[in-house]
mmCIF file of C-alpha atoms in Angstrom:
data_model
loop_
_atom_site.group_PDB
_atom_site.id
_atom_site.type_symbol
_atom_site.label_atom_id
_atom_site.label_comp_id
_atom_site.label_asym_id
_atom_site.label_seq_id
_atom_site.Cartn_x
_atom_site.Cartn_y
_atom_site.Cartn_z
ATOM 1 C CA MET A 1 0.000 0.000 0.000
ATOM 2 C CA SER A 2 1.206 3.515 -0.745
ATOM 3 C CA ASP A 3 0.480 7.116 0.183
ATOM 4 C CA SER A 4 2.364 8.618 -2.733
ATOM 5 C CA SER A 5 -0.609 10.651 -3.922
ATOM 6 C CA ASN A 6 -0.868 12.624 -0.706
ATOM 7 C CA ASN A 7 -0.443 16.277 -1.641
ATOM 8 C CA THR A 8 0.654 17.626 1.746
ATOM 9 C CA VAL A 9 3.958 17.713 3.527
ATOM 10 C CA LYS A 10 4.815 18.465 7.125
ATOM 11 C CA ALA A 11 6.115 21.941 7.888
ATOM 12 C CA GLY A 12 6.754 21.877 11.618
ATOM 13 C CA SER A 13 3.321 21.241 13.041
ATOM 14 C CA MET A 14 1.533 22.715 10.024
ATOM 15 C CA GLU A 15 0.208 21.211 6.817
ATOM 16 C CA VAL A 16 0.935 22.991 3.556
ATOM 17 C CA PHE A 17 0.367 21.952 -0.025
ATOM 18 C CA ARG A 18 3.298 21.449 -2.316
ATOM 19 C CA ASP A 19 3.764 24.628 -4.335
ATOM 20 C CA ASN A 20 5.413 22.732 -7.181
ATOM 21 C CA ASN A 21 2.491 20.360 -7.727
ATOM 22 C CA HIS A 22 1.161 21.332 -11.160
ATOM 23 C CA ARG A 23 -1.869 19.073 -10.843
ATOM 24 C CA VAL A 24 -3.743 21.438 -8.547
ATOM 25 C CA GLU A 25 -5.192 24.890 -9.079
ATOM 26 C CA LYS A 26 -3.402 27.264 -6.737
ATOM 27 C CA PRO A 27 -5.087 29.631 -4.213
ATOM 28 C CA GLU A 28 -4.639 32.761 -6.334
ATOM 29 C CA ALA A 29 -6.356 31.146 -9.322
ATOM 30 C CA ILE A 30 -9.192 29.844 -7.133
ATOM 31 C CA ILE A 31 -9.877 33.317 -5.722
ATOM 32 C CA ARG A 32 -9.532 34.900 -9.164
ATOM 33 C CA ARG A 33 -12.296 32.685 -10.559
ATOM 34 C CA VAL A 34 -14.701 33.959 -7.894
ATOM 35 C CA VAL A 35 -13.750 37.635 -8.260
ATOM 36 C CA GLU A 36 -14.059 37.434 -12.048
ATOM 37 C CA LYS A 37 -17.492 35.847 -11.677
ATOM 38 C CA LYS A 38 -18.666 38.660 -9.365
ATOM 39 C CA TYR A 39 -17.011 41.457 -11.368
ATOM 40 C CA PRO A 40 -16.872 40.233 -14.990
ATOM 41 C CA LYS A 41 -16.155 43.729 -16.391
ATOM 42 C CA LEU A 42 -12.858 44.131 -14.537
ATOM 43 C CA SER A 43 -9.642 43.761 -16.497
ATOM 44 C CA TYR A 44 -7.072 41.159 -15.520
ATOM 45 C CA GLU A 45 -4.944 43.813 -13.804
ATOM 46 C CA GLN A 46 -7.949 45.281 -11.949
ATOM 47 C CA THR A 47 -8.878 41.821 -10.704
ATOM 48 C CA SER A 48 -5.311 41.366 -9.465
ATOM 49 C CA HIS A 49 -5.606 44.616 -7.487
ATOM 50 C CA VAL A 50 -8.859 43.421 -5.897
ATOM 51 C CA ILE A 51 -7.236 40.124 -4.875
ATOM 52 C CA ASP A 52 -4.232 41.962 -3.464
ATOM 53 C CA ASP A 53 -6.494 44.278 -1.423
ATOM 54 C CA LEU A 54 -8.486 41.296 -0.231
ATOM 55 C CA ILE A 55 -5.451 39.550 1.296
ATOM 56 C CA SER A 56 -3.354 42.532 2.389
ATOM 57 C CA LYS A 57 -5.620 45.345 3.608
ATOM 58 C CA PRO A 58 -7.155 45.456 7.108
ATOM 59 C CA ALA A 59 -10.492 43.684 7.397
ATOM 60 C CA ASP A 60 -12.350 46.923 8.244
ATOM 61 C CA ALA A 61 -10.823 48.879 5.338
ATOM 62 C CA LYS A 62 -12.884 49.801 2.294
ATOM 63 C CA VAL A 63 -11.868 49.142 -1.292
ATOM 64 C CA LYS A 64 -13.229 50.534 -4.550
ATOM 65 C CA VAL A 65 -14.263 47.864 -7.015
ATOM 66 C CA GLY A 66 -15.583 49.446 -10.174
ATOM 67 C CA ASP A 67 -18.346 51.785 -9.046
ATOM 68 C CA GLU A 68 -18.828 49.873 -5.794
ATOM 69 C CA GLU A 69 -17.181 50.573 -2.443
ATOM 70 C CA ILE A 70 -17.086 47.552 -0.153
ATOM 71 C CA ARG A 71 -15.475 46.548 3.127
ATOM 72 C CA VAL A 72 -12.640 44.058 2.840
ATOM 73 C CA ASP A 73 -14.190 41.594 5.317
ATOM 74 C CA SER A 74 -17.513 41.642 3.448
ATOM 75 C CA LEU A 75 -15.794 40.926 0.152
ATOM 76 C CA THR A 76 -13.609 38.258 1.774
ATOM 77 C CA GLU A 77 -16.648 36.494 3.232
ATOM 78 C CA TYR A 78 -18.420 36.624 -0.124
ATOM 79 C CA VAL A 79 -15.406 35.146 -1.941
ATOM 80 C CA ALA A 80 -15.055 32.354 0.637
ATOM 81 C CA ASP A 81 -18.792 31.566 0.450
ATOM 82 C CA MET A 82 -18.838 31.501 -3.346
ATOM 83 C CA MET A 83 -15.610 29.517 -3.527
ATOM 84 C CA GLU A 84 -17.074 26.685 -1.485
ATOM 85 C CA LYS A 85 -20.400 26.833 -3.302
ATOM 86 C CA MET A 86 -18.774 26.715 -6.733
ATOM 87 C CA ASN A 87 -16.380 23.907 -5.831
ATOM 88 C CA ALA A 88 -19.007 21.801 -4.053
ATOM 89 C CA SER A 89 -21.435 22.211 -6.972
ATOM 90 C CA GLU A 90 -18.853 20.685 -9.329
ATOM 91 C CA SER A 91 -19.048 17.396 -7.444
ATOM 92 C CA ASP A 92 -21.593 14.617 -8.028
ATOM 93 C CA GLY A 93 -23.118 15.295 -4.629
ATOM 94 C CA GLY A 94 -24.940 18.464 -5.660
ATOM 95 C CA ASP A 95 -24.391 22.059 -4.580
ATOM 96 C CA SER A 96 -24.589 21.340 -0.843
ATOM 97 C CA SER A 97 -21.296 21.353 1.016
ATOM 98 C CA MET A 98 -22.339 18.381 3.161
ATOM 99 C CA SER A 99 -23.793 16.509 0.172
ATOM 100 C CA GLU A 100 -20.326 16.587 -1.325
ATOM 101 C CA TYR A 101 -18.932 15.129 1.894
ATOM 102 C CA TYR A 102 -21.341 12.172 1.760
ATOM 103 C CA GLN A 103 -20.436 11.679 -1.901
ATOM 104 C CA TRP A 104 -16.777 11.364 -0.838
ATOM 105 C CA ILE A 105 -17.794 8.549 1.537
ATOM 106 C CA GLU A 106 -19.678 6.687 -1.228
ATOM 107 C CA ASP A 107 -16.876 7.150 -3.743
ATOM 108 C CA GLY A 108 -14.307 5.945 -1.208
ATOM 109 C CA GLN A 109 -16.270 2.801 -0.397
ATOM 110 C CA GLU A 110 -16.694 2.049 -4.110
ATOM 111 C CA ILE A 111 -12.941 2.400 -4.677
ATOM 112 C CA LEU A 112 -12.197 0.145 -1.685
ATOM 113 C CA SER A 113 -14.491 -2.531 -3.056
ATOM 114 C CA ARG A 114 -13.044 -2.472 -6.569
ATOM 115 C CA MET A 115 -9.407 -2.249 -5.460
ATOM 116 C CA ASN A 116 -9.679 -5.249 -3.106
ATOM 117 C CA ASP A 117 -11.647 -7.803 -5.139
ATOM 118 C CA GLY A 118 -8.609 -9.920 -5.985
ATOM 119 C CA PHE A 119 -7.462 -8.094 -9.116
ATOM 120 C CA VAL A 120 -6.570 -4.406 -9.564
ATOM 121 C CA SER A 121 -7.117 -3.479 -13.204
ATOM 122 C CA HIS A 122 -5.683 -0.379 -14.866
ATOM 123 C CA GLU A 123 -9.218 1.039 -14.911
ATOM 124 C CA ASP A 124 -9.549 0.463 -11.149
ATOM 125 C CA LEU A 125 -6.217 2.166 -10.555
ATOM 126 C CA SER A 126 -7.148 5.097 -12.799
ATOM 127 C CA GLU A 127 -10.396 5.695 -10.897
ATOM 128 C CA ARG A 128 -8.564 5.481 -7.572
ATOM 129 C CA ASN A 129 -5.916 7.995 -8.681
ATOM 130 C CA GLU A 130 -8.520 10.318 -10.161
ATOM 131 C CA LEU A 131 -10.385 10.439 -6.840
ATOM 132 C CA LEU A 132 -7.150 11.136 -4.944
ATOM 133 C CA LYS A 133 -6.354 13.892 -7.446
ATOM 134 C CA ASP A 134 -9.780 15.438 -6.787
ATOM 135 C CA PHE A 135 -9.064 15.274 -3.053
ATOM 136 C CA GLU A 136 -5.757 17.089 -3.572
ATOM 137 C CA GLN A 137 -7.539 19.939 -5.313
ATOM 138 C CA ARG A 138 -10.354 20.119 -2.796
ATOM 139 C CA GLU A 139 -7.842 20.233 0.047
ATOM 140 C CA VAL A 140 -6.257 23.342 -1.486
ATOM 141 C CA ASP A 141 -9.741 24.801 -2.058
ATOM 142 C CA LEU A 142 -10.732 24.253 1.563
ATOM 143 C CA MET A 143 -7.459 25.551 3.000
ATOM 144 C CA THR A 144 -7.851 28.710 0.912
ATOM 145 C CA CYS A 145 -11.453 29.102 2.055
ATOM 146 C CA ILE A 146 -10.468 28.637 5.711
ATOM 147 C CA SER A 147 -7.654 31.175 5.345
ATOM 148 C CA LEU A 148 -10.129 33.736 4.000
ATOM 149 C CA TYR A 149 -12.629 33.180 6.816
ATOM 150 C CA ARG A 150 -9.802 33.745 9.297
ATOM 151 C CA ARG A 151 -9.439 37.248 7.847
ATOM 152 C CA CYS A 152 -13.063 37.954 8.770
ATOM 153 C CA ASN A 153 -14.442 38.539 12.253
ATOM 154 C CA LEU A 154 -14.410 35.111 13.901
ATOM 155 C CA GLN A 155 -16.190 36.612 16.905
ATOM 156 C CA ASP A 156 -19.264 36.830 14.721
ATOM 157 C CA PRO A 157 -21.186 33.551 15.331
ATOM 158 C CA ARG A 158 -22.244 33.400 11.689
ATOM 159 C CA ILE A 159 -18.647 33.603 10.423
ATOM 160 C CA ARG A 160 -17.434 31.250 13.141
ATOM 161 C CA GLN A 161 -19.958 28.611 12.099
ATOM 162 C CA LYS A 162 -18.803 28.726 8.476
ATOM 163 C CA TYR A 163 -15.162 28.621 9.538
ATOM 164 C CA GLU A 164 -15.649 25.592 11.800
ATOM 165 C CA LEU A 165 -17.676 23.758 9.148
ATOM 166 C CA MET A 166 -14.859 24.146 6.614
ATOM 167 C CA ASN A 167 -12.320 22.947 9.172
ATOM 168 C CA ARG A 168 -14.381 19.824 9.922
ATOM 169 C CA LYS A 169 -14.831 19.156 6.243
ATOM 170 C CA LEU A 170 -11.081 19.490 5.650
ATOM 171 C CA VAL A 171 -10.343 16.983 8.412
ATOM 172 C CA LYS A 172 -12.880 14.528 6.980
ATOM 173 C CA LEU A 173 -11.423 14.879 3.505
ATOM 174 C CA ARG A 174 -7.976 14.062 4.857
ATOM 175 C CA GLU A 175 -9.363 11.099 6.772
ATOM 176 C CA ILE A 176 -11.151 9.687 3.729
ATOM 177 C CA ARG A 177 -8.131 10.186 1.512
ATOM 178 C CA SER A 178 -5.797 8.501 4.001
ATOM 179 C CA VAL A 179 -8.195 5.541 4.270
ATOM 180 C CA ILE A 180 -7.985 5.051 0.505
ATOM 181 C CA THR A 181 -4.212 5.479 0.224
ATOM 182 C CA THR A 182 -3.592 3.184 3.203
ATOM 183 C CA SER A 183 -5.886 0.356 2.127
ATOM 184 C CA THR A 184 -5.333 0.259 -1.654
ATOM 185 C CA LYS A 185 -2.425 -0.491 -3.976
ATOM 186 C CA ASP A 186 -0.761 2.186 -6.070
ATOM 187 C CA LYS A 187 -0.201 -0.011 -9.116
ATOM 188 C CA ALA A 188 -2.234 -2.446 -11.214
ATOM 189 C CA ASP A 189 -1.965 -6.228 -10.845
ATOM 190 C CA GLU A 190 -0.372 -8.359 -13.536
ATOM 191 C CA LYS A 191 -2.245 -11.470 -12.446
ATOM 192 C CA GLN A 192 -5.087 -12.576 -10.197
ATOM 193 C CA SER A 193 -4.339 -12.658 -6.472
ATOM 194 C CA SER A 194 -4.099 -15.997 -4.731
ATOM 195 C CA SER A 195 -6.934 -17.126 -2.471
ATOM 196 C CA ALA A 196 -4.946 -16.143 0.630
ATOM 197 C CA GLU A 197 -4.087 -12.696 -0.788
ATOM 198 C CA LYS A 198 -7.679 -12.117 -1.853
ATOM 199 C CA ALA A 199 -8.951 -13.034 1.615
ATOM 200 C CA ARG A 200 -6.389 -10.739 3.252
ATOM 201 C CA ASP A 201 -7.208 -7.802 0.991
ATOM 202 C CA GLY A 202 -10.933 -8.392 1.432
ATOM 203 C CA ALA A 203 -10.612 -8.346 5.213
ATOM 204 C CA LEU A 204 -8.571 -5.140 5.045
ATOM 205 C CA ALA A 205 -11.154 -3.542 2.789
ATOM 206 C CA MET A 206 -13.941 -4.443 5.219
ATOM 207 C CA VAL A 207 -12.091 -2.787 8.102
ATOM 208 C CA TYR A 208 -11.538 0.462 6.213
ATOM 209 C CA ALA A 209 -15.013 0.427 4.666
ATOM 210 C CA GLY A 210 -16.277 0.298 8.260
ATOM 211 C CA VAL A 211 -14.095 3.309 9.079
ATOM 212 C CA LEU A 212 -15.685 5.248 6.202
ATOM 213 C CA THR A 213 -19.161 4.289 7.419
ATOM 214 C CA LYS A 214 -18.327 5.637 10.872
ATOM 215 C CA LEU A 215 -16.922 8.830 9.394
ATOM 216 C CA GLY A 216 -20.237 9.319 7.608
ATOM 217 C CA ALA A 217 -22.123 8.673 10.843
ATOM 218 C CA GLU A 218 -20.019 11.302 12.618
ATOM 219 C CA ALA A 219 -21.355 13.984 10.288
ATOM 220 C CA LEU A 220 -24.954 12.809 10.722
ATOM 221 C CA ARG A 221 -24.855 12.519 14.519
ATOM 222 C CA GLY A 222 -22.425 15.338 15.220
ATOM 223 C CA SER A 223 -20.369 13.214 17.603
ATOM 224 C CA PRO A 224 -17.195 11.070 17.222
ATOM 225 C CA GLN A 225 -17.780 7.452 16.191
ATOM 226 C CA ILE A 226 -14.150 6.374 16.111
ATOM 227 C CA SER A 227 -11.472 7.435 18.603
ATOM 228 C CA ASP A 228 -8.270 9.248 17.744
ATOM 229 C CA GLU A 229 -6.329 6.252 19.073
ATOM 230 C CA GLN A 230 -8.129 3.951 16.637
ATOM 231 C CA LYS A 231 -7.439 6.339 13.787
ATOM 232 C CA ARG A 232 -3.748 6.403 14.623
ATOM 233 C CA ALA A 233 -3.633 2.614 14.831
ATOM 234 C CA LEU A 234 -5.217 2.375 11.377
ATOM 235 C CA ASN A 235 -2.934 5.074 9.962
ATOM 236 C CA VAL A 236 -5.858 7.424 9.341
ATOM 237 C CA TYR A 237 -4.620 10.990 9.032
ATOM 238 C CA PHE A 238 -6.876 13.534 10.757
ATOM 239 C CA GLU A 239 -4.785 16.654 11.394
ATOM 240 C CA PRO A 240 -6.743 19.935 11.184
ATOM 241 C CA HIS A 241 -3.796 22.283 10.588
ATOM 242 C CA VAL A 242 -3.900 24.982 7.918
ATOM 243 C CA ASN A 243 -0.934 27.276 7.415
ATOM 244 C CA ASP A 244 -2.818 30.509 6.693
ATOM 245 C CA LYS A 245 0.335 32.587 6.337
ATOM 246 C CA TYR A 246 1.668 30.153 3.761
ATOM 247 C CA ILE A 247 -1.551 30.354 1.732
ATOM 248 C CA MET A 248 -1.480 34.167 1.737
ATOM 249 C CA ALA A 249 2.232 34.243 0.879
ATOM 250 C CA SER A 250 1.559 31.896 -2.039
ATOM 251 C CA ILE A 251 -1.155 34.228 -3.372
ATOM 252 C CA ARG A 252 1.101 37.278 -3.075
ATOM 253 C CA ALA A 253 3.938 35.456 -4.820
ATOM 254 C CA ASP A 254 1.644 34.449 -7.689
ATOM 255 C CA LEU A 255 0.365 38.011 -8.064
ATOM 256 C CA GLN A 256 3.927 39.343 -8.156
ATOM 257 C CA ASN A 257 5.042 36.718 -10.651
ATOM 258 C CA GLN A 258 2.070 37.495 -12.869
ATOM 259 C CA GLY A 259 2.890 41.200 -12.640
ATOM 260 C CA ARG A 260 6.441 40.580 -13.756
ATOM 261 C CA PHE A 261 5.160 38.305 -16.504
ATOM 262 C CA GLN A 262 2.743 40.992 -17.707
ATOM 263 C CA GLU A 263 5.573 43.550 -17.736
ATOM 264 C CA SER A 264 7.788 41.257 -19.784
ATOM 265 C CA LEU A 265 4.936 40.655 -22.232
ATOM 266 C CA ALA A 266 4.347 44.404 -22.545
ATOM 267 C CA GLU A 267 8.041 44.991 -23.168
ATOM 268 C CA GLU A 268 8.118 42.239 -25.772
ATOM 269 C CA LEU A 269 5.028 43.668 -27.471
ATOM 270 C CA LEU A 270 6.572 47.168 -27.507
ATOM 271 C CA GLN A 271 9.766 45.827 -29.080
ATOM 272 C CA HIS A 272 7.709 43.918 -31.623
ATOM 273 C CA ARG A 273 5.709 47.021 -32.554
ATOM 274 C CA THR A 274 8.892 49.098 -32.834
ATOM 275 C CA ALA A 275 10.436 46.488 -35.124
ATOM 276 C CA MET A 276 7.264 46.371 -37.207
ATOM 277 C CA LYS A 277 7.190 50.174 -37.412
ATOM 278 C CA GLU A 278 10.794 50.277 -38.665
ATOM 279 C CA GLN A 279 10.071 47.494 -41.120
ATOM 280 C CA ASN A 280 6.939 49.232 -42.424
ATOM 281 C CA LEU A 281 8.788 52.522 -42.751
ATOM 282 C CA GLN A 282 11.517 50.850 -44.787
ATOM 283 C CA SER A 283 8.983 49.132 -47.038
ATOM 284 C CA VAL A 284 7.114 52.399 -47.641
ATOM 285 C CA GLN A 285 10.375 54.213 -48.435
ATOM 286 C CA MET A 286 11.308 51.474 -50.877
ATOM 287 C CA ARG A 287 7.903 51.678 -52.560
ATOM 288 C CA LEU A 288 8.216 55.461 -52.897
ATOM 289 C CA ALA A 289 11.641 55.029 -54.475
ATOM 290 C CA GLN A 290 10.195 52.518 -56.905
ATOM 291 C CA LEU A 291 7.320 54.805 -57.874
ATOM 292 C CA SER A 292 9.626 57.771 -58.323
ATOM 293 C CA GLY A 293 11.897 55.722 -60.579
ATOM 294 C CA ARG A 294 14.975 55.858 -58.323
ATOM 295 C CA VAL A 295 15.088 52.055 -58.079
ATOM 296 C CA GLN A 296 13.828 49.237 -60.235
ATOM 297 C CA MET A 297 11.013 46.916 -59.183
ATOM 298 C CA PRO A 298 11.008 43.173 -60.097
ATOM 299 C CA SER A 299 8.443 42.011 -62.629
ATOM 300 C CA GLN A 300 5.655 39.643 -61.609
ATOM 301 C CA GLU A 301 7.529 36.620 -62.977
ATOM 302 C CA GLN A 302 10.665 37.677 -61.044
ATOM 303 C CA ARG A 303 12.683 37.458 -64.242
ATOM 304 C CA LYS A 304 14.307 40.681 -65.401
ATOM 305 C CA PRO A 305 13.991 44.164 -63.859
ATOM 306 C CA VAL A 306 11.582 46.626 -65.368
ATOM 307 C CA ASN A 307 12.290 50.347 -65.149
ATOM 308 C CA VAL A 308 9.468 51.981 -63.258
ATOM 309 C CA GLN A 309 9.920 55.134 -65.325
ATOM 310 C CA ASN A 310 8.458 53.313 -68.320
ATOM 311 C CA ARG A 311 5.143 52.910 -66.452
ATOM 312 C CA THR A 312 2.351 55.416 -65.952
ATOM 313 C CA PHE A 313 3.056 57.464 -62.822
ATOM 314 C CA ASP A 314 0.222 57.208 -60.214
ATOM 315 C CA MET A 315 0.199 60.560 -58.368
ATOM 316 C CA ASN A 316 -2.596 59.522 -55.935
ATOM 317 C CA ARG A 317 -0.744 56.380 -54.925
ATOM 318 C CA TYR A 318 2.489 58.345 -54.569
ATOM 319 C CA MET A 319 0.934 61.011 -52.276
ATOM 320 C CA MET A 320 -0.807 58.382 -50.115
ATOM 321 C CA LEU A 321 2.493 56.567 -49.511
ATOM 322 C CA LYS A 322 4.253 59.884 -48.899
ATOM 323 C CA GLN A 323 1.775 60.684 -46.082
ATOM 324 C CA LYS A 324 2.216 57.218 -44.619
ATOM 325 C CA GLN A 325 5.992 57.687 -44.634
ATOM 326 C CA GLU A 326 5.647 60.949 -42.692
ATOM 327 C CA HIS A 327 3.297 59.297 -40.210
ATOM 328 C CA LEU A 328 5.596 56.318 -39.616
ATOM 329 C CA GLY A 329 8.651 58.535 -39.337
ATOM 330 C CA ALA A 330 7.037 60.677 -36.648
#
């Protein structure tokens, strides 16, 4: 059994996601999706400013977004609310945050059953890895959401309730994911398992399927159904830590990197336009020289030169190009 798909690493006593994991959407991009949905008329740079204000200004400060002036904590709460709603609605469990949680339980039990039936096919393994990949993304989503709620007034019972719900959901996600990674293989089988191996894997699957059932019951009854000692003995990870400072630092770093990237693109575009301007000016000058007879212009068949002086002089064409030359040379 392997836990190689786990997307978190220890940082002291805190859990942080790996910044170099390209399989997950990062916090800045998650927040940007919500802000763009609320303010679709904002430019990319304006959206970046809103995100920067949201994570850096005091909670009671006011920011101008388009024609609207809004408190930072109000905007932060809205973004956190919408982030969870949008992400939960993308699951098969519907748009309810808790419905998604119960869907995780069902999906986990289905994976356990298929991965421990005596033969792990490539299709079984693919479905298992796809679910773990979804968990990786949802963990980042939830940690970002929790970090935003922490910027609001946690003394407000309404905010506190949302914050605690997201923390519980994060813990349950980690528990479910660790159940799957602990009780399933991380590669496909080349041949059918022996009777003894099949019996062993089946017994293991039953134990962890029971753990998932109890985790589902915990949410329904609102009380623990399996002790922390039992979880540790079964290698079920249930740490609640979220490194809020790390999340915010990651967002700031992404905003700065994007700013530098935008500057480099602007510089490249400016250089490109300058080069095109010089090229166009040269081509216009050459065309004027051809029309005035100072240089020869190749014939259509590219065979021998034809003296432009032998052709009818087009004064209108000449004056139009002369004006364009003056404009480009300005």
